[in-house]
PDB file of N, CA and C in Angstrom:
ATOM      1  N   UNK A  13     -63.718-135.323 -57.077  1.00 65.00           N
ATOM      2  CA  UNK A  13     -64.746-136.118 -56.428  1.00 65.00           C
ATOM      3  C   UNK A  13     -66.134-135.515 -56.689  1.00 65.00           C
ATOM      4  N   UNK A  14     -65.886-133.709 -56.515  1.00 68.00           N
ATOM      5  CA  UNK A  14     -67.545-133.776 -56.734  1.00 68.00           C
ATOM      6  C   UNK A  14     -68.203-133.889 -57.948  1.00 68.00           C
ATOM      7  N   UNK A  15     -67.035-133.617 -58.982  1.00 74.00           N
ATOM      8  CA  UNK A  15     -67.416-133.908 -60.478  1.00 74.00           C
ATOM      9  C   UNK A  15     -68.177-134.897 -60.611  1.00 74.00           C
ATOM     10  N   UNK A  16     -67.271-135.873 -60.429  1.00 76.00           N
ATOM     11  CA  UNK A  16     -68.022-137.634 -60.383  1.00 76.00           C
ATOM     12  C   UNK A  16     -69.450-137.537 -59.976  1.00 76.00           C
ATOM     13  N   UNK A  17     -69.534-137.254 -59.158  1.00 69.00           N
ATOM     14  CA  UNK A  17     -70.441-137.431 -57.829  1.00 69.00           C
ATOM     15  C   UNK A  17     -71.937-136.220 -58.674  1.00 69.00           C
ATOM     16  N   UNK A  18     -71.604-134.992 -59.050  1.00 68.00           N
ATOM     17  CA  UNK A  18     -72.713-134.601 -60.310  1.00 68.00           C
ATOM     18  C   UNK A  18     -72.825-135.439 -61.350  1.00 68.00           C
ATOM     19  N   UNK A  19     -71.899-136.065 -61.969  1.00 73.00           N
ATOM     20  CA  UNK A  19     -72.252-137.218 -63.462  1.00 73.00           C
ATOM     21  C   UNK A  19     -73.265-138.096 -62.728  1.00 73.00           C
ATOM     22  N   UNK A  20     -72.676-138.904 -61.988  1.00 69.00           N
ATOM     23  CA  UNK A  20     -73.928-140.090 -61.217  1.00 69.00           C
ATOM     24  C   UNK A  20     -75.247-139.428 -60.959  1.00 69.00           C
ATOM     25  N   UNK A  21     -75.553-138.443 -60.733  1.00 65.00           N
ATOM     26  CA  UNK A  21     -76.128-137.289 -60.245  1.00 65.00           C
ATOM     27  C   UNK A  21     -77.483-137.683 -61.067  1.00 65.00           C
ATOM     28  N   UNK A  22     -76.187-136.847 -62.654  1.00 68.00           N
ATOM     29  CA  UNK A  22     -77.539-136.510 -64.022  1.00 68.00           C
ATOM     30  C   UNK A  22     -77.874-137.825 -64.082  1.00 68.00           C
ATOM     31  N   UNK A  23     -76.721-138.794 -64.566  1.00 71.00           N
ATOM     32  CA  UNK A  23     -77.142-139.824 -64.739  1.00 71.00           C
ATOM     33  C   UNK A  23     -78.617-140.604 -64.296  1.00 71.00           C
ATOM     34  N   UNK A  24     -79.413-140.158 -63.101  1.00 72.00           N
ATOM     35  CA  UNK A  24     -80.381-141.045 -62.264  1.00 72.00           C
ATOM     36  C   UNK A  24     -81.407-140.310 -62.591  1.00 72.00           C
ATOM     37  N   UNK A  25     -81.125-139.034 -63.094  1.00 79.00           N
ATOM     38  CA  UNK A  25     -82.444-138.017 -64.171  1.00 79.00           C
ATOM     39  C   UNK A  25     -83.222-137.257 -62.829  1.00 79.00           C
ATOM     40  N   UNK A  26     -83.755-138.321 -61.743  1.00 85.00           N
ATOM     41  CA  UNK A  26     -84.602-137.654 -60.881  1.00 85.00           C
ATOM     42  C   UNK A  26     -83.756-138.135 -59.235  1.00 85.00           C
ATOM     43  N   UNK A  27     -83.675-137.734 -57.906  1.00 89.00           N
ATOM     44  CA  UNK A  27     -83.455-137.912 -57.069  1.00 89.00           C
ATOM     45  C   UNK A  27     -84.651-137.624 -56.073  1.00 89.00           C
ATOM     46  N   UNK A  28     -84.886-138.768 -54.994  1.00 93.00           N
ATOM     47  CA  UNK A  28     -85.527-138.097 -53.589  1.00 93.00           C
ATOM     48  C   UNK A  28     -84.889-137.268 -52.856  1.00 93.00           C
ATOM     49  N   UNK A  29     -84.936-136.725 -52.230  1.00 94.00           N
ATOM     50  CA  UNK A  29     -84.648-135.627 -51.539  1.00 94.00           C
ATOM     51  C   UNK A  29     -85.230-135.458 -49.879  1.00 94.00           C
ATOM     52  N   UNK A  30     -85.063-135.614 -49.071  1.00 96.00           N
ATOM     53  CA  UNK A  30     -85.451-136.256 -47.752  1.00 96.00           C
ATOM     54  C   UNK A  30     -84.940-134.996 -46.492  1.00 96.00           C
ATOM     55  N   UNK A  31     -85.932-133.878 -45.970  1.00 95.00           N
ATOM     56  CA  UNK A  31     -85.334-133.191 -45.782  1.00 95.00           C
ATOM     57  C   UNK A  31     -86.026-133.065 -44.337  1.00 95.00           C
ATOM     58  N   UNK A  32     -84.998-133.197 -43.488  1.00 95.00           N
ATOM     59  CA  UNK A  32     -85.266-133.731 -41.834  1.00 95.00           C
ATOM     60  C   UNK A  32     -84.343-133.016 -40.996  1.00 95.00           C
ATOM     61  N   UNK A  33     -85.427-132.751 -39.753  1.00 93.00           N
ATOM     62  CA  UNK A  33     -85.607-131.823 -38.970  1.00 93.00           C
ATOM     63  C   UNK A  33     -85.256-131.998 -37.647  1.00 93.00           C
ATOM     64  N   UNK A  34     -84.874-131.923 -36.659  1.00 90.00           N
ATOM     65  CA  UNK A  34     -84.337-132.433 -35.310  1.00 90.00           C
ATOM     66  C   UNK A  34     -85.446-132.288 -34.335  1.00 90.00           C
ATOM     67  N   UNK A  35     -86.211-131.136 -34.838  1.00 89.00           N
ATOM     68  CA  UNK A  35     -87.414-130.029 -34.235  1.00 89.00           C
ATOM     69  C   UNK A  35     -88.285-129.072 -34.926  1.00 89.00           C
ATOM     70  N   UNK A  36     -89.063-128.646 -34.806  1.00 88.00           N
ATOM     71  CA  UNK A  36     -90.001-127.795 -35.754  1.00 88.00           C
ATOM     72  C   UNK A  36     -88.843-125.982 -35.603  1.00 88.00           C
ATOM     73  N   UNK A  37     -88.208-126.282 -34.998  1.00 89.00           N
ATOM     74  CA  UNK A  37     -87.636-124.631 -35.111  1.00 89.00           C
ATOM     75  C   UNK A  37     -86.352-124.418 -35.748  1.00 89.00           C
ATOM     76  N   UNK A  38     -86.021-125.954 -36.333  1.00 91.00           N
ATOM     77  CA  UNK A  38     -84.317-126.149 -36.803  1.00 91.00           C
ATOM     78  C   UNK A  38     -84.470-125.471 -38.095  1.00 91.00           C
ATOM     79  N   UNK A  39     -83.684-124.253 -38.173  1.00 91.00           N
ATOM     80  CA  UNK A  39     -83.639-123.383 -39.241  1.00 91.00           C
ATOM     81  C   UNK A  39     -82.853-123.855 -40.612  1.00 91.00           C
ATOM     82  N   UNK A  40     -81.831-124.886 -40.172  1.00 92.00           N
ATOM     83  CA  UNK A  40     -81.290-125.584 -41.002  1.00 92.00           C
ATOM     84  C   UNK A  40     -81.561-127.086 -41.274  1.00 92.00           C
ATOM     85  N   UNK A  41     -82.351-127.503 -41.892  1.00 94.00           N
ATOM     86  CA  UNK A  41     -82.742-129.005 -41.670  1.00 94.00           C
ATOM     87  C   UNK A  41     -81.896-129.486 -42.290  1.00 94.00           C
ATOM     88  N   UNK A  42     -81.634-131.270 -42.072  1.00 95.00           N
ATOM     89  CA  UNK A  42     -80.791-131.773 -43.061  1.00 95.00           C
ATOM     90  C   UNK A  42     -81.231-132.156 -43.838  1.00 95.00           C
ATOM     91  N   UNK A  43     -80.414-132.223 -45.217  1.00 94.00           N
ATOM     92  CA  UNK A  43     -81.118-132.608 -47.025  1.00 94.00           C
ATOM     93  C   UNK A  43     -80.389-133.941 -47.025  1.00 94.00           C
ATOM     94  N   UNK A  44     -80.838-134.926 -47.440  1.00 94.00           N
ATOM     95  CA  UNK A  44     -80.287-136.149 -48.024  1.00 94.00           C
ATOM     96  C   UNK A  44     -80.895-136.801 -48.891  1.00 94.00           C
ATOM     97  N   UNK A  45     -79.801-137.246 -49.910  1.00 91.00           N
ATOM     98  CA  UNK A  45     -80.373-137.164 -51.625  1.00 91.00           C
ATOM     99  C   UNK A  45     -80.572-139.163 -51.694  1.00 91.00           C
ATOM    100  N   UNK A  46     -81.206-139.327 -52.268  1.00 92.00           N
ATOM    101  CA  UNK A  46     -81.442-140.982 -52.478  1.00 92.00           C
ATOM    102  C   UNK A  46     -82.281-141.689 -54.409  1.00 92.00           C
ATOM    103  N   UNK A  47     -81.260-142.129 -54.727  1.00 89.00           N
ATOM    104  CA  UNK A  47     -81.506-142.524 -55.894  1.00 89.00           C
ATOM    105  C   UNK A  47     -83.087-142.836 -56.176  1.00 89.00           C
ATOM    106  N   UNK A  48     -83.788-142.975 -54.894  1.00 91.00           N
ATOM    107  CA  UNK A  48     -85.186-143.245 -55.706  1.00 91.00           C
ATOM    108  C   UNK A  48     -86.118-143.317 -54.754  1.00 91.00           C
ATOM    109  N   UNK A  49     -87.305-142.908 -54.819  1.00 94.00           N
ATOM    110  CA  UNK A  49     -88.475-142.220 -53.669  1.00 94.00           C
ATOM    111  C   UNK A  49     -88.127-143.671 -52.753  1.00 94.00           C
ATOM    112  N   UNK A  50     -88.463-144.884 -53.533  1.00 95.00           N
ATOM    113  CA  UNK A  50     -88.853-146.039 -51.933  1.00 95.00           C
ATOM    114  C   UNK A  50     -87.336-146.150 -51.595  1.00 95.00           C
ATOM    115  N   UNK A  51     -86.382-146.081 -51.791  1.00 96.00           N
ATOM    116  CA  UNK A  51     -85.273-145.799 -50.842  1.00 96.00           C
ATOM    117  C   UNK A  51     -84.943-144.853 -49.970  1.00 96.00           C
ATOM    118  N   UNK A  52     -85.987-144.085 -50.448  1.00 96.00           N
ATOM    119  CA  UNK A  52     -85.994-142.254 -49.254  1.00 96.00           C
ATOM    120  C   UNK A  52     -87.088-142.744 -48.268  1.00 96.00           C
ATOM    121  N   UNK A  53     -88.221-143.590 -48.940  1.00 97.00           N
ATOM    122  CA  UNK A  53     -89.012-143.680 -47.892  1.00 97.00           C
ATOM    123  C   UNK A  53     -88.699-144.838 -47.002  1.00 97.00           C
ATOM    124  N   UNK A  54     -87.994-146.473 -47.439  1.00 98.00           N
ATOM    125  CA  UNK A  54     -87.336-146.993 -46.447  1.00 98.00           C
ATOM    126  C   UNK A  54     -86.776-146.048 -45.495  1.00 98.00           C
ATOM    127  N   UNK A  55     -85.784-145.199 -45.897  1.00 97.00           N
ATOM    128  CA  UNK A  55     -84.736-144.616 -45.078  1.00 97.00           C
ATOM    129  C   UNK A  55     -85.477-143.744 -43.801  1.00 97.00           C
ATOM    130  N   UNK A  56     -86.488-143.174 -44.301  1.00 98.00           N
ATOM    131  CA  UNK A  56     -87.599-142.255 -43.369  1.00 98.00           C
ATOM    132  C   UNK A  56     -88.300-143.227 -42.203  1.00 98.00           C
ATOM    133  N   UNK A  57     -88.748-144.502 -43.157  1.00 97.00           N
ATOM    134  CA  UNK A  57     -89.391-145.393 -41.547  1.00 97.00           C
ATOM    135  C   UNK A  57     -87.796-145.925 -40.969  1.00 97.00           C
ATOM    136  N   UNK A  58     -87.350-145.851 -41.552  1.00 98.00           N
ATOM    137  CA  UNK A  58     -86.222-146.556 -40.558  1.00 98.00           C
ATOM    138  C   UNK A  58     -85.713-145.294 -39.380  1.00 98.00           C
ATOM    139  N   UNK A  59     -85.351-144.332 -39.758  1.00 96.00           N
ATOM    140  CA  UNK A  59     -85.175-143.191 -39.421  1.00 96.00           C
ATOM    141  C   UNK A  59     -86.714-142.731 -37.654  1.00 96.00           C
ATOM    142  N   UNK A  60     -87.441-142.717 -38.637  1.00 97.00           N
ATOM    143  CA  UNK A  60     -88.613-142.547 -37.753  1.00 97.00           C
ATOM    144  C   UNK A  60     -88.527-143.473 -36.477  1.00 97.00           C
ATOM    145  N   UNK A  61     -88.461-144.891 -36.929  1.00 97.00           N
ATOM    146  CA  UNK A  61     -88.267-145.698 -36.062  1.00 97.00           C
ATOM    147  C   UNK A  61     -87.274-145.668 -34.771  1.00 97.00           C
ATOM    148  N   UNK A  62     -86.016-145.039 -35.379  1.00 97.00           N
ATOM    149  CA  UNK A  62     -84.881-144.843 -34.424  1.00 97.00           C
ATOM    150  C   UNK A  62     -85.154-143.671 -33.497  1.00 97.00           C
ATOM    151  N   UNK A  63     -85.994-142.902 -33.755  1.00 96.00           N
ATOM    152  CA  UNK A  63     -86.102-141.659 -32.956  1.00 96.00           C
ATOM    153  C   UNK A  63     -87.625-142.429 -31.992  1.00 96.00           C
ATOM    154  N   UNK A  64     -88.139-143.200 -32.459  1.00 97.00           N
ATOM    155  CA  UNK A  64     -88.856-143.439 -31.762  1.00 97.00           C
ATOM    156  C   UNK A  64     -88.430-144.022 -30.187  1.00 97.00           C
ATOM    157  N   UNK A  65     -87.660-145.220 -30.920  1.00 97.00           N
ATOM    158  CA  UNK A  65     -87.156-146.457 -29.783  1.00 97.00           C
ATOM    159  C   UNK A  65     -86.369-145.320 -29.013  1.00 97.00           C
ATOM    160  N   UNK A  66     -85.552-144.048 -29.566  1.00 96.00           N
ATOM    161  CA  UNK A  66     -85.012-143.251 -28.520  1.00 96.00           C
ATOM    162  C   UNK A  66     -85.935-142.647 -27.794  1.00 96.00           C
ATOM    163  N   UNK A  67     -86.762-142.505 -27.704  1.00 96.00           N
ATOM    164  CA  UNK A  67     -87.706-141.571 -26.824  1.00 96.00           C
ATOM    165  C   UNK A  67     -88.299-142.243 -26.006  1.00 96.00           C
ATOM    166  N   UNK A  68     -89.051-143.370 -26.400  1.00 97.00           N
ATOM    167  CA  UNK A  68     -89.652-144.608 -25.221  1.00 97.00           C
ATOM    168  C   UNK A  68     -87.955-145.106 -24.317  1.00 97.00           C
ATOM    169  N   UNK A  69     -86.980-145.446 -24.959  1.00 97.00           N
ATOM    170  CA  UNK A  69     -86.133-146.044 -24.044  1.00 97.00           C
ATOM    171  C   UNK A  69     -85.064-144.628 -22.550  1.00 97.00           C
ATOM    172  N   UNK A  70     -85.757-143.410 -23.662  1.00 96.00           N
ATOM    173  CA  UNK A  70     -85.657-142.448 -22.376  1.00 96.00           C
ATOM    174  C   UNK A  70     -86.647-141.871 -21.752  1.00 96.00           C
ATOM    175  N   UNK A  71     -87.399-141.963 -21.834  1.00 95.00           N
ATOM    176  CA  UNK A  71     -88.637-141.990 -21.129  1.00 95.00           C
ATOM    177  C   UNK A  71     -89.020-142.550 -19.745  1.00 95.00           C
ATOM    178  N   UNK A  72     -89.227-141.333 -18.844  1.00 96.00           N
ATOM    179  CA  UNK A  72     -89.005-141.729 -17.295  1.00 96.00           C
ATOM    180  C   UNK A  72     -90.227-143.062 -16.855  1.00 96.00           C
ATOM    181  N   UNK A  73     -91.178-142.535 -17.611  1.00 95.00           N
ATOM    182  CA  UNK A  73     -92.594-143.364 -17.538  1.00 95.00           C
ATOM    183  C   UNK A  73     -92.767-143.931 -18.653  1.00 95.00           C
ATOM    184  N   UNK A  74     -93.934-144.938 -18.164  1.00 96.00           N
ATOM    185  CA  UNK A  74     -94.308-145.886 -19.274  1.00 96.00           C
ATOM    186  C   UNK A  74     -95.050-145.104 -20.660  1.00 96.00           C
ATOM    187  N   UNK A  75     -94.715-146.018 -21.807  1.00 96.00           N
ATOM    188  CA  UNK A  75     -95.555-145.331 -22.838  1.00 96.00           C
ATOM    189  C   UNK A  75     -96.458-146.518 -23.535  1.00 96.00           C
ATOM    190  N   UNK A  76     -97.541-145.748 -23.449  1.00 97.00           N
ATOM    191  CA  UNK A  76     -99.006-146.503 -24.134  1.00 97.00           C
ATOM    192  C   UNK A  76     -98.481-146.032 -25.585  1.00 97.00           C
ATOM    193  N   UNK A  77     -99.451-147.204 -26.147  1.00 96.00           N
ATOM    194  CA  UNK A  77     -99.987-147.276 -27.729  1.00 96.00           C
ATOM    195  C   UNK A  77    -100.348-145.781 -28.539  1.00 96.00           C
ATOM    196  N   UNK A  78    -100.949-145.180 -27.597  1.00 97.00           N
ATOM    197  CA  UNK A  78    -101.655-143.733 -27.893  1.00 97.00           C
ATOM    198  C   UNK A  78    -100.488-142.822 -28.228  1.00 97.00           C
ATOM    199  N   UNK A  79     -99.122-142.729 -26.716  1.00 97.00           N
ATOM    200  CA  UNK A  79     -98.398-141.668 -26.951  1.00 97.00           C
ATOM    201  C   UNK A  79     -97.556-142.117 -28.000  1.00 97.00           C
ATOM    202  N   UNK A  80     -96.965-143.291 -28.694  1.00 97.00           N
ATOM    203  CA  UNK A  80     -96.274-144.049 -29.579  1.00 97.00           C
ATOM    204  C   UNK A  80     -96.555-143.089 -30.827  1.00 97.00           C
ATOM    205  N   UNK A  81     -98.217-143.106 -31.212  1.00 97.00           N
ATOM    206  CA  UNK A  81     -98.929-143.023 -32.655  1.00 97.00           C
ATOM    207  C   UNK A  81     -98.789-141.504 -32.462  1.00 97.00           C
ATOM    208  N   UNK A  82     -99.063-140.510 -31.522  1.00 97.00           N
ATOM    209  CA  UNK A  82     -99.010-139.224 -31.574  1.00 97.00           C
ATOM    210  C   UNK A  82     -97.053-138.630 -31.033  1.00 97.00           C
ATOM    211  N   UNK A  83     -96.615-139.336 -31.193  1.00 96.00           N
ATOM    212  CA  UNK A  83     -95.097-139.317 -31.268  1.00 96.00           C
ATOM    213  C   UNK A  83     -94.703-139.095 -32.916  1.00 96.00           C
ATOM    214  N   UNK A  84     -95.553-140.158 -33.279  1.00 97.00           N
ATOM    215  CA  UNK A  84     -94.719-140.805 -34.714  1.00 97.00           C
ATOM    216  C   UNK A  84     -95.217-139.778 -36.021  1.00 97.00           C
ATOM    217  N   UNK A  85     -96.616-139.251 -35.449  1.00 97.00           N
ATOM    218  CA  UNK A  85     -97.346-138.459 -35.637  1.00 97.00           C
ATOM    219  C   UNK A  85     -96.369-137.174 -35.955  1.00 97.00           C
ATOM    220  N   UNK A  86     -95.592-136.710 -34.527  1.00 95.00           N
ATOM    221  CA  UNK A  86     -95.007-135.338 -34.682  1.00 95.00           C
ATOM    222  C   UNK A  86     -93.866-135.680 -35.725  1.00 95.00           C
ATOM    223  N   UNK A  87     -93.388-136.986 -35.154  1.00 96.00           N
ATOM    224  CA  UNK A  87     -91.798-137.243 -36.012  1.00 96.00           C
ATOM    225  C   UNK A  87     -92.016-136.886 -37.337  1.00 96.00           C
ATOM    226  N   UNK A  88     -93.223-137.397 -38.138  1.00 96.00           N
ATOM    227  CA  UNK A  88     -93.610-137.187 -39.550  1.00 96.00           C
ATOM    228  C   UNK A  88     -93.917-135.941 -40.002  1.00 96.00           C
ATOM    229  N   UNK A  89     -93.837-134.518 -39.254  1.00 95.00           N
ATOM    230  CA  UNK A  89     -94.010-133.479 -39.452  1.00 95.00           C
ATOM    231  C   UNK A  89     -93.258-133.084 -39.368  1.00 95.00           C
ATOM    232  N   UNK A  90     -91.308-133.738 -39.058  1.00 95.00           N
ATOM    233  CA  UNK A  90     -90.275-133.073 -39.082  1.00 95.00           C
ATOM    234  C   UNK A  90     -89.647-133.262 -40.986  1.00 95.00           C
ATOM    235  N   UNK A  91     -90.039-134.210 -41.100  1.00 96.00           N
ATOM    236  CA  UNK A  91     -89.580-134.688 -42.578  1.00 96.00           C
ATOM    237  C   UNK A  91     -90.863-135.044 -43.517  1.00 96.00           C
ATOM    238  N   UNK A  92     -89.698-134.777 -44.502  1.00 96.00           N
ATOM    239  CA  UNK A  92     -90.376-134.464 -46.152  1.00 96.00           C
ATOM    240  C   UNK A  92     -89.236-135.135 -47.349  1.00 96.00           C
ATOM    241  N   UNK A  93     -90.320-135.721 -48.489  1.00 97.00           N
ATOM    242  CA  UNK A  93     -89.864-136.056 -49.005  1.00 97.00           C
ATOM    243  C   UNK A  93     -90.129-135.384 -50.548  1.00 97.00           C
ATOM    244  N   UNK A  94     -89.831-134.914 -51.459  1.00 95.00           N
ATOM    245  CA  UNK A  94     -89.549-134.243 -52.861  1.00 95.00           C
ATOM    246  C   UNK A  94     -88.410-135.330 -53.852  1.00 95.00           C
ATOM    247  N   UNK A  95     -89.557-135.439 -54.787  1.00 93.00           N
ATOM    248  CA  UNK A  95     -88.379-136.079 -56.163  1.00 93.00           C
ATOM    249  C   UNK A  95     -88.519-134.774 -56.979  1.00 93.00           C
ATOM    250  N   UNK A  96     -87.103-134.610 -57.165  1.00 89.00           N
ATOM    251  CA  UNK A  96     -86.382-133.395 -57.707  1.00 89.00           C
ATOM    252  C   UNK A  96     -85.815-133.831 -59.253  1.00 89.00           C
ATOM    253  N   UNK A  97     -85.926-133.250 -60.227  1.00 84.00           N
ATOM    254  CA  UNK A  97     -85.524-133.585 -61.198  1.00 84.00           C
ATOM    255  C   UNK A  97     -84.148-132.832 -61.420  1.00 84.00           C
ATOM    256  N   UNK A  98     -83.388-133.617 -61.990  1.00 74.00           N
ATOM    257  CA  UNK A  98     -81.839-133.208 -62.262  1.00 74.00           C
ATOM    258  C   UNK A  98     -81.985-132.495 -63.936  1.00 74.00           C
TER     259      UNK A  98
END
Protein backbone atom coordinates (compact mmCIF):
# COMPACT_ATOMS: atom_id res chain seq x y z
CA UNK A 1 0.00 0.00 0.00
CA UNK A 2 2.58 2.47 0.81
CA UNK A 3 4.47 1.73 -2.34
CA UNK A 4 1.45 2.69 -4.40
CA UNK A 5 0.66 5.47 -2.39
CA UNK A 6 4.72 7.02 -3.05
CA UNK A 7 4.19 6.28 -7.07
CA UNK A 8 0.90 8.57 -6.98
CA UNK A 9 3.06 10.63 -4.80
CA UNK A 10 5.98 11.31 -7.61
CA UNK A 11 3.57 11.11 -10.02
CA UNK A 12 1.79 14.82 -8.94
CA UNK A 13 5.67 16.24 -9.00
CA UNK A 14 4.56 18.87 -6.28
CA UNK A 15 2.09 18.42 -3.18
CA UNK A 16 0.41 21.06 -0.60
CA UNK A 17 1.19 20.31 2.55
CA UNK A 18 -1.24 21.79 5.25
CA UNK A 19 0.20 21.72 8.60
CA UNK A 20 -2.39 22.37 11.56
CA UNK A 21 -2.31 23.01 14.95
CA UNK A 22 -5.01 22.44 17.74
CA UNK A 23 -3.08 25.41 19.70
CA UNK A 24 0.03 27.48 19.47
CA UNK A 25 1.88 24.98 21.98
CA UNK A 26 0.97 21.58 20.03
CA UNK A 27 4.45 20.24 19.62
CA UNK A 28 3.19 17.84 17.15
CA UNK A 29 0.98 19.48 14.56
CA UNK A 30 -0.88 17.59 12.03
CA UNK A 31 0.63 17.32 8.27
CA UNK A 32 -1.89 16.67 5.54
CA UNK A 33 -0.77 16.24 2.00
CA UNK A 34 -3.27 17.51 -0.94
CA UNK A 35 -2.68 17.14 -4.62
CA UNK A 36 -2.74 20.85 -5.19
CA UNK A 37 -2.43 24.32 -3.23
CA UNK A 38 -6.45 25.35 -3.97
CA UNK A 39 -7.46 22.00 -2.62
CA UNK A 40 -5.27 22.64 0.61
CA UNK A 41 -6.66 25.96 0.67
CA UNK A 42 -10.46 24.87 0.15
CA UNK A 43 -9.69 22.33 2.84
CA UNK A 44 -8.18 25.21 5.32
CA UNK A 45 -11.44 27.57 4.91
CA UNK A 46 -13.48 24.73 5.35
CA UNK A 47 -11.50 23.58 8.26
CA UNK A 48 -11.28 27.18 9.69
CA UNK A 49 -14.85 27.42 9.36
CA UNK A 50 -15.61 24.29 11.48
CA UNK A 51 -13.57 25.44 14.37
CA UNK A 52 -15.21 28.51 14.11
CA UNK A 53 -19.06 27.46 14.20
CA UNK A 54 -17.47 25.27 17.23
CA UNK A 55 -16.54 28.04 19.33
CA UNK A 56 -19.57 30.51 18.78
CA UNK A 57 -21.99 27.39 19.26
CA UNK A 58 -20.02 26.86 22.68
CA UNK A 59 -19.80 29.96 23.70
CA UNK A 60 -21.59 30.94 26.98
CA UNK A 61 -22.19 34.57 25.55
CA UNK A 62 -23.03 36.20 22.56
CA UNK A 63 -20.44 36.77 19.82
CA UNK A 64 -20.11 40.05 17.79
CA UNK A 65 -18.63 40.47 14.31
CA UNK A 66 -15.34 41.75 16.01
CA UNK A 67 -14.71 38.52 18.23
CA UNK A 68 -15.61 36.22 14.92
CA UNK A 69 -12.65 38.20 12.72
CA UNK A 70 -10.09 38.11 15.73
CA UNK A 71 -11.01 34.33 16.27
CA UNK A 72 -10.43 33.52 12.63
CA UNK A 73 -7.55 35.72 12.95
CA UNK A 74 -5.90 33.29 15.69
CA UNK A 75 -7.30 30.10 13.81
CA UNK A 76 -5.03 31.27 10.77
CA UNK A 77 -1.96 31.33 12.89
CA UNK A 78 -2.47 27.69 13.75
CA UNK A 79 -2.03 26.57 10.03
CA UNK A 80 0.22 26.73 7.14
CA UNK A 81 0.36 25.89 3.94
CA UNK A 82 3.89 24.76 1.80
CA UNK A 83 3.96 23.23 -1.84
CA UNK A 84 6.66 20.76 -1.44
CA UNK A 85 8.24 19.34 -4.35
CA UNK A 86 8.49 15.51 -4.69
Amino acid sequence: VAHRLADKLRYLRNVAVVTVAPDSLDPFPERIAFPSESEAVDWVSDEVQRRLDHRVSHSPYPVSDEDLQHWEAEEMTLIQINVERL
